[in-house]
PDB file of C-alpha atoms in Angstrom:
ATOM      1  CA  MET A1184     -57.861  26.867  -6.553  1.00 52.00           C
ATOM      2  CA  LYS A1185     -61.377  26.353  -7.416  1.00 54.00           C
ATOM      3  CA  ASP A1186     -61.446  22.990  -5.281  1.00 56.00           C
ATOM      4  CA  MET A1187     -60.039  24.967  -2.280  1.00 58.00           C
ATOM      5  CA  LYS A1188     -62.319  24.554   1.201  1.00 64.00           C
ATOM      6  CA  ILE A1189     -63.446  27.766   2.204  1.00 61.00           C
ATOM      7  CA  SER A1190     -61.624  27.593   5.462  1.00 64.00           C
ATOM      8  CA  THR A1191     -58.217  26.856   3.940  1.00 68.00           C
ATOM      9  CA  ARG A1192     -59.080  30.260   1.522  1.00 63.00           C
ATOM     10  CA  LEU A1193     -60.478  32.435   4.663  1.00 65.00           C
ATOM     11  CA  MET A1194     -56.651  30.939   6.361  1.00 71.00           C
ATOM     12  CA  LEU A1195     -54.856  31.592   3.466  1.00 69.00           C
ATOM     13  CA  GLY A1196     -56.733  35.496   3.416  1.00 65.00           C
ATOM     14  CA  PHE A1197     -55.974  36.121   6.827  1.00 69.00           C
ATOM     15  CA  ALA A1198     -52.133  35.023   6.537  1.00 70.00           C
ATOM     16  CA  LEU A1199     -51.682  37.279   3.442  1.00 69.00           C
ATOM     17  CA  MET A1200     -53.002  40.079   5.215  1.00 69.00           C
ATOM     18  CA  CYS A1201     -50.599  39.476   7.751  1.00 72.00           C
ATOM     19  CA  ALA A1202     -47.860  39.303   5.360  1.00 70.00           C
ATOM     20  CA  LEU A1203     -49.130  42.929   4.238  1.00 67.00           C
ATOM     21  CA  MET A1204     -49.307  44.557   7.776  1.00 70.00           C
ATOM     22  CA  LEU A1205     -46.362  42.810   8.578  1.00 72.00           C
ATOM     23  CA  ALA A1206     -44.589  44.402   5.010  1.00 68.00           C
ATOM     24  CA  LEU A1207     -46.006  47.965   5.567  1.00 65.00           C
ATOM     25  CA  GLY A1208     -44.315  47.897   9.381  1.00 67.00           C
ATOM     26  CA  ALA A1209     -40.728  46.949   8.023  1.00 67.00           C
ATOM     27  CA  VAL A1210     -40.956  50.043   5.188  1.00 62.00           C
ATOM     28  CA  ALA A1211     -41.678  52.056   7.863  1.00 62.00           C
ATOM     29  CA  LEU A1212     -39.122  50.667  10.347  1.00 58.00           C
ATOM     30  CA  TRP A1213     -36.497  50.744   7.231  1.00 62.00           C
ATOM     31  CA  GLU A1214     -36.908  54.410   6.451  1.00 60.00           C
ATOM     32  CA  GLY A1215     -37.665  55.438  10.187  1.00 60.00           C
ATOM     33  CA  GLY A1216     -34.349  53.925  10.948  1.00 57.00           C
ATOM     34  CA  LYS A1217     -32.743  56.321   8.308  1.00 58.00           C
ATOM     35  CA  LEU A1218     -34.534  59.212   9.653  1.00 50.00           C
ATOM     36  CA  GLU A1219     -32.843  58.128  12.809  1.00 54.00           C
ATOM     37  CA  SER A1220     -29.520  57.988  11.837  1.00 56.00           C
ATOM     38  CA  GLY A1221     -29.757  61.500  10.084  1.00 51.00           C
ATOM     39  CA  PHE A1222     -31.081  63.388  12.866  1.00 53.00           C
ATOM     40  CA  GLY A1223     -28.534  61.385  15.223  1.00 56.00           C
ATOM     41  CA  VAL A1224     -25.373  62.807  12.789  1.00 56.00           C
ATOM     42  CA  VAL A1225     -26.889  66.081  13.344  1.00 57.00           C
ATOM     43  CA  VAL A1226     -27.901  66.052  17.303  1.00 58.00           C
ATOM     44  CA  GLU A1227     -24.455  63.946  18.020  1.00 62.00           C
ATOM     45  CA  GLN A1228     -21.947  65.018  15.988  1.00 73.00           C
ATOM     46  CA  ASP A1229     -22.673  68.329  13.915  1.00 78.00           C
ATOM     47  CA  MET A1230     -24.006  70.480  16.501  1.00 83.00           C
ATOM     48  CA  PRO A1231     -21.399  69.375  19.367  1.00 85.00           C
ATOM     49  CA  ARG A1232     -18.780  70.180  17.130  1.00 86.00           C
ATOM     50  CA  LEU A1233     -20.077  73.411  16.550  1.00 87.00           C
ATOM     51  CA  GLU A1234     -20.710  73.907  20.526  1.00 90.00           C
ATOM     52  CA  MET A1235     -17.230  73.475  20.500  1.00 89.00           C
ATOM     53  CA  ILE A1236     -16.117  76.041  17.932  1.00 91.00           C
ATOM     54  CA  SER A1237     -18.115  78.597  19.410  1.00 91.00           C
ATOM     55  CA  GLY A1238     -16.817  77.738  22.638  1.00 93.00           C
ATOM     56  CA  ILE A1239     -13.041  78.516  21.458  1.00 93.00           C
ATOM     57  CA  ASP A1240     -14.000  81.813  20.039  1.00 91.00           C
ATOM     58  CA  GLU A1241     -15.637  82.924  23.531  1.00 93.00           C
ATOM     59  CA  GLN A1242     -12.721  82.049  25.321  1.00 93.00           C
ATOM     60  CA  LEU A1243     -10.317  83.914  22.934  1.00 93.00           C
ATOM     61  CA  SER A1244     -12.780  86.725  23.509  1.00 92.00           C
ATOM     62  CA  GLU A1245     -12.121  86.469  26.896  1.00 93.00           C
ATOM     63  CA  ILE A1246      -8.600  86.325  26.556  1.00 93.00           C
ATOM     64  CA  ALA A1247      -8.332  89.626  24.836  1.00 91.00           C
ATOM     65  CA  ILE A1248     -10.337  91.196  27.530  1.00 93.00           C
ATOM     66  CA  ASP A1249      -7.787  89.645  30.109  1.00 92.00           C
ATOM     67  CA  GLN A1250      -5.081  91.201  27.863  1.00 91.00           C
ATOM     68  CA  ARG A1251      -6.470  94.289  28.370  1.00 90.00           C
ATOM     69  CA  ASP A1252      -7.438  94.443  31.841  1.00 91.00           C
ATOM     70  CA  ALA A1253      -3.765  93.413  32.682  1.00 90.00           C
ATOM     71  CA  LEU A1254      -2.826  96.582  30.982  1.00 86.00           C
ATOM     72  CA  LEU A1255      -5.728  98.598  32.905  1.00 87.00           C
ATOM     73  CA  VAL A1256      -5.399  97.699  36.478  1.00 86.00           C
ATOM     74  CA  GLN A1257      -3.519  99.679  39.145  1.00 77.00           C
ATOM     75  CA  THR A1258      -2.636  96.884  41.985  1.00 88.00           C
ATOM     76  CA  PRO A1259      -0.386  93.961  41.329  1.00 88.00           C
ATOM     77  CA  GLU A1260      -3.674  91.714  42.320  1.00 91.00           C
ATOM     78  CA  GLY A1261      -5.449  92.707  39.715  1.00 91.00           C
ATOM     79  CA  TYR A1262      -2.563  92.076  37.583  1.00 89.00           C
ATOM     80  CA  GLN A1263      -2.805  88.703  38.764  1.00 92.00           C
ATOM     81  CA  GLN A1264      -6.022  88.186  38.816  1.00 93.00           C
ATOM     82  CA  ALA A1265      -6.159  88.915  34.848  1.00 92.00           C
ATOM     83  CA  LYS A1266      -3.535  86.656  34.023  1.00 91.00           C
ATOM     84  CA  GLN A1267      -5.196  83.969  35.748  1.00 93.00           C
ATOM     85  CA  ARG A1268      -8.254  84.597  33.708  1.00 93.00           C
ATOM     86  CA  LEU A1269      -6.201  84.126  30.720  1.00 93.00           C
ATOM     87  CA  LEU A1270      -4.620  81.257  31.538  1.00 93.00           C
ATOM     88  CA  GLU A1271      -7.743  79.633  32.660  1.00 94.00           C
ATOM     89  CA  ALA A1272      -9.273  80.566  29.219  1.00 94.00           C
ATOM     90  CA  ARG A1273      -6.030  79.184  27.131  1.00 93.00           C
ATOM     91  CA  ASN A1274      -6.595  75.968  29.427  1.00 94.00           C
ATOM     92  CA  LYS A1275     -10.191  75.733  28.193  1.00 95.00           C
ATOM     93  CA  ILE A1276      -8.977  76.522  24.762  1.00 94.00           C
ATOM     94  CA  ARG A1277      -6.995  73.671  24.937  1.00 94.00           C
ATOM     95  CA  GLU A1278      -9.568  70.999  26.379  1.00 95.00           C
ATOM     96  CA  LEU A1279     -11.789  71.882  23.732  1.00 94.00           C
ATOM     97  CA  MET A1280      -9.239  71.521  20.440  1.00 93.00           C
ATOM     98  CA  GLN A1281      -8.591  68.222  22.058  1.00 93.00           C
ATOM     99  CA  ARG A1282     -12.181  67.237  22.589  1.00 90.00           C
ATOM    100  CA  LEU A1283     -12.479  68.592  18.469  1.00 89.00           C
ATOM    101  CA  LYS A1284      -9.828  66.310  17.490  1.00 89.00           C
ATOM    102  CA  THR A1285     -11.325  62.969  18.127  1.00 87.00           C
ATOM    103  CA  SER A1286     -14.737  64.368  16.960  1.00 85.00           C
ATOM    104  CA  LEU A1287     -13.609  65.698  13.312  1.00 86.00           C
ATOM    105  CA  ILE A1288     -14.014  63.132  10.600  1.00 85.00           C
ATOM    106  CA  ASP A1289     -13.719  64.871   7.711  1.00 85.00           C
ATOM    107  CA  PRO A1290     -10.493  65.829   5.936  1.00 89.00           C
ATOM    108  CA  ARG A1291     -11.284  69.361   5.448  1.00 90.00           C
ATOM    109  CA  GLY A1292     -11.909  69.662   9.060  1.00 89.00           C
ATOM    110  CA  ARG A1293      -8.895  67.959  10.400  1.00 92.00           C
ATOM    111  CA  ALA A1294      -7.006  70.016   7.907  1.00 94.00           C
ATOM    112  CA  LEU A1295      -8.639  73.444   9.157  1.00 93.00           C
ATOM    113  CA  HIS A1296      -8.295  71.826  12.658  1.00 94.00           C
ATOM    114  CA  GLU A1297      -4.180  71.477  12.329  1.00 94.00           C
ATOM    115  CA  ALA A1298      -4.588  75.573  10.693  1.00 95.00           C
ATOM    116  CA  ILE A1299      -6.407  76.418  13.982  1.00 94.00           C
ATOM    117  CA  ALA A1300      -3.639  74.650  16.168  1.00 95.00           C
ATOM    118  CA  ALA A1301      -0.689  76.378  14.624  1.00 95.00           C
ATOM    119  CA  GLN A1302      -2.338  79.794  15.103  1.00 95.00           C
ATOM    120  CA  ARG A1303      -2.665  78.759  18.600  1.00 94.00           C
ATOM    121  CA  VAL A1304       0.973  78.242  18.828  1.00 95.00           C
ATOM    122  CA  LYS A1305       1.778  81.130  17.707  1.00 94.00           C
ATOM    123  CA  TYR A1306      -0.848  83.065  19.894  1.00 94.00           C
ATOM    124  CA  ILE A1307       0.500  81.876  22.813  1.00 94.00           C
ATOM    125  CA  ALA A1308       4.288  82.188  22.262  1.00 94.00           C
ATOM    126  CA  GLY A1309       3.019  86.067  21.897  1.00 93.00           C
ATOM    127  CA  GLN A1310       0.980  85.896  25.001  1.00 93.00           C
ATOM    128  CA  ASP A1311       3.609  84.810  27.180  1.00 92.00           C
ATOM    129  CA  GLU A1312       5.905  87.381  25.600  1.00 93.00           C
ATOM    130  CA  PHE A1313       3.314  89.948  26.401  1.00 92.00           C
ATOM    131  CA  PHE A1314       3.411  89.150  29.925  1.00 90.00           C
ATOM    132  CA  ALA A1315       7.210  88.840  30.560  1.00 92.00           C
ATOM    133  CA  LEU A1316       7.277  92.541  29.259  1.00 92.00           C
ATOM    134  CA  MET A1317       4.379  92.991  31.515  1.00 89.00           C
ATOM    135  CA  ASP A1318       6.500  90.997  34.870  1.00 88.00           C
ATOM    136  CA  LYS A1319       9.556  93.385  34.140  1.00 88.00           C
ATOM    137  CA  GLY A1320       7.334  96.378  34.414  1.00 85.00           C
ATOM    138  CA  ASN A1321       7.609  97.649  31.400  1.00 87.00           C
ATOM    139  CA  GLY A1322       3.872  97.962  30.297  1.00 84.00           C
ATOM    140  CA  GLY A1323       4.599 100.750  27.362  1.00 88.00           C
ATOM    141  CA  SER A1324       6.568  98.034  25.518  1.00 91.00           C
ATOM    142  CA  ALA A1325       3.963  95.807  26.387  1.00 89.00           C
ATOM    143  CA  ARG A1326       0.984  98.078  24.955  1.00 91.00           C
ATOM    144  CA  ASP A1327       3.255  98.778  21.818  1.00 92.00           C
ATOM    145  CA  TYR A1328       3.649  94.980  21.339  1.00 91.00           C
ATOM    146  CA  LEU A1329       0.156  94.112  21.718  1.00 90.00           C
ATOM    147  CA  ASP A1330      -1.056  96.332  19.407  1.00 89.00           C
ATOM    148  CA  SER A1331       1.679  95.624  16.673  1.00 91.00           C
ATOM    149  CA  ASP A1332       2.129  91.839  17.218  1.00 91.00           C
ATOM    150  CA  LEU A1333      -0.079  89.800  19.666  1.00 91.00           C
ATOM    151  CA  ARG A1334      -3.260  91.304  18.230  1.00 91.00           C
ATOM    152  CA  PRO A1335      -2.504  90.717  14.263  1.00 93.00           C
ATOM    153  CA  LEU A1336      -2.253  87.131  16.032  1.00 93.00           C
ATOM    154  CA  LEU A1337      -5.161  86.937  17.579  1.00 92.00           C
ATOM    155  CA  ALA A1338      -6.805  88.015  14.161  1.00 93.00           C
ATOM    156  CA  SER A1339      -4.997  85.383  12.085  1.00 94.00           C
ATOM    157  CA  TYR A1340      -6.175  83.054  15.155  1.00 93.00           C
ATOM    158  CA  MET A1341      -9.635  83.856  15.059  1.00 93.00           C
ATOM    159  CA  LYS A1342      -9.911  83.713  11.326  1.00 94.00           C
ATOM    160  CA  ALA A1343      -8.498  80.305  11.280  1.00 94.00           C
ATOM    161  CA  VAL A1344     -11.776  79.314  13.963  1.00 93.00           C
ATOM    162  CA  ALA A1345     -13.917  81.412  11.445  1.00 93.00           C
ATOM    163  CA  GLU A1346     -12.807  78.808   8.791  1.00 94.00           C
ATOM    164  CA  LEU A1347     -13.884  75.904  10.622  1.00 91.00           C
ATOM    165  CA  LYS A1348     -17.156  77.374  11.702  1.00 91.00           C
ATOM    166  CA  ASP A1349     -18.276  78.200   8.551  1.00 91.00           C
ATOM    167  CA  PHE A1350     -17.325  74.596   7.197  1.00 89.00           C
ATOM    168  CA  GLN A1351     -18.987  73.278  10.387  1.00 88.00           C
ATOM    169  CA  LYS A1352     -22.165  75.047   9.708  1.00 87.00           C
ATOM    170  CA  GLU A1353     -22.062  73.456   5.900  1.00 86.00           C
ATOM    171  CA  LEU A1354     -21.870  70.307   7.261  1.00 82.00           C
ATOM    172  CA  LEU A1355     -24.843  70.922   9.719  1.00 79.00           C
ATOM    173  CA  GLY A1356     -26.940  72.023   6.780  1.00 79.00           C
ATOM    174  CA  ARG A1357     -26.048  69.126   4.669  1.00 77.00           C
ATOM    175  CA  SER A1358     -26.997  66.873   7.502  1.00 74.00           C
ATOM    176  CA  VAL A1359     -30.212  68.744   8.027  1.00 71.00           C
ATOM    177  CA  ASP A1360     -31.056  68.255   4.401  1.00 72.00           C
ATOM    178  CA  ALA A1361     -30.397  64.908   4.593  1.00 69.00           C
ATOM    179  CA  ALA A1362     -32.905  64.279   7.127  1.00 66.00           C
ATOM    180  CA  HIS A1363     -35.538  66.204   5.659  1.00 65.00           C
ATOM    181  CA  GLN A1364     -35.251  63.915   2.637  1.00 74.00           C
ATOM    182  CA  SER A1365     -35.406  60.914   5.160  1.00 64.00           C
ATOM    183  CA  ALA A1366     -38.207  62.200   6.509  1.00 66.00           C
ATOM    184  CA  ARG A1367     -40.136  62.916   3.141  1.00 70.00           C
ATOM    185  CA  SER A1368     -39.044  59.737   2.014  1.00 69.00           C
ATOM    186  CA  LEU A1369     -40.266  57.566   4.726  1.00 64.00           C
ATOM    187  CA  GLN A1370     -43.674  59.627   4.006  1.00 71.00           C
ATOM    188  CA  THR A1371     -43.640  58.194   0.321  1.00 74.00           C
ATOM    189  CA  SER A1372     -42.750  54.967   0.731  1.00 68.00           C
ATOM    190  CA  VAL A1373     -45.272  54.172   3.944  1.00 69.00           C
ATOM    191  CA  TRP A1374     -47.981  55.939   1.579  1.00 73.00           C
ATOM    192  CA  ALA A1375     -47.076  53.742  -1.406  1.00 73.00           C
ATOM    193  CA  ALA A1376     -46.485  50.857   0.746  1.00 70.00           C
ATOM    194  CA  ALA A1377     -50.026  51.364   2.534  1.00 72.00           C
ATOM    195  CA  ALA A1378     -51.918  51.761  -1.243  1.00 75.00           C
ATOM    196  CA  ILE A1379     -50.381  48.409  -2.369  1.00 76.00           C
ATOM    197  CA  ALA A1380     -51.512  46.531   0.782  1.00 72.00           C
ATOM    198  CA  LEU A1381     -55.057  48.578   0.393  1.00 75.00           C
ATOM    199  CA  VAL A1382     -55.034  47.538  -3.327  1.00 77.00           C
ATOM    200  CA  LEU A1383     -54.110  44.214  -2.256  1.00 74.00           C
ATOM    201  CA  ALA A1384     -56.789  43.815   0.475  1.00 74.00           C
ATOM    202  CA  ILE A1385     -59.411  44.545  -1.781  1.00 78.00           C
ATOM    203  CA  ILE A1386     -58.666  41.576  -4.165  1.00 78.00           C
ATOM    204  CA  LEU A1387     -58.060  39.594  -1.178  1.00 72.00           C
ATOM    205  CA  ALA A1388     -61.723  40.319   0.376  1.00 73.00           C
ATOM    206  CA  LEU A1389     -63.390  39.795  -3.586  1.00 76.00           C
ATOM    207  CA  TRP A1390     -61.322  36.201  -3.804  1.00 72.00           C
ATOM    208  CA  ILE A1391     -63.019  35.612  -0.080  1.00 72.00           C
ATOM    209  CA  ILE A1392     -65.949  36.850  -0.713  1.00 74.00           C
ATOM    210  CA  ARG A1393     -66.803  34.809  -3.594  1.00 74.00           C
ATOM    211  CA  ALA A1394     -65.368  31.620  -2.413  1.00 69.00           C
ATOM    212  CA  ILE A1395     -67.859  31.805   0.204  1.00 70.00           C
ATOM    213  CA  THR A1396     -71.004  33.351  -2.464  1.00 74.00           C
ATOM    214  CA  ASN A1397     -70.099  31.152  -5.430  1.00 69.00           C
ATOM    215  CA  PRO A1398     -71.185  27.870  -3.012  1.00 68.00           C
ATOM    216  CA  LEU A1399     -74.042  29.121  -1.704  1.00 70.00           C
ATOM    217  CA  ARG A1400     -74.972  30.392  -5.142  1.00 72.00           C
ATOM    218  CA  ARG A1401     -74.626  26.933  -6.636  1.00 69.00           C
TER     219      ARG A1401
END
């Protein structure tokens, strides 16, 4: 090492500095990739699922309103409009359930989805029975059926949806915590790599300075 030319030492020092810069960049890219992946789960998976579940909730509320309107309207046209709105809400729920099923990965989430699907089948059968009574002109019987059978079915349906929503919120919280942990890990790793690079750069600079000044002293 003592016999190494000054030019060679300078070139070696420059190469080592480049290696330090590359190492620092690699650490930042590695930790940044984990951070991006964590927020990707939040934005591309957890949030869309929660939005779909909330959409099912909204359509169930719409169905309940349409059933009430079907009882209260005074004209055949109003009745048919309420019935049509209900069928449209039912179709929207079907689409949301299909999309939700393909996006769910966790076994617990799939099981909760199946529970919702089972309640949905019962509630649809209840809706059909309700409108069968209405179509026959049995408004009083339809009202009694709504109070005694259909509303409890809706309550069970909404409870199943709420359980999946709570579970999805829990998953969202975990994903957000993991993303925050990745952000903190990124900061720690970059600061640690920068500190190591600074120490090595100082050692390298002193080595190069001595390589230049010692021959000049001699």
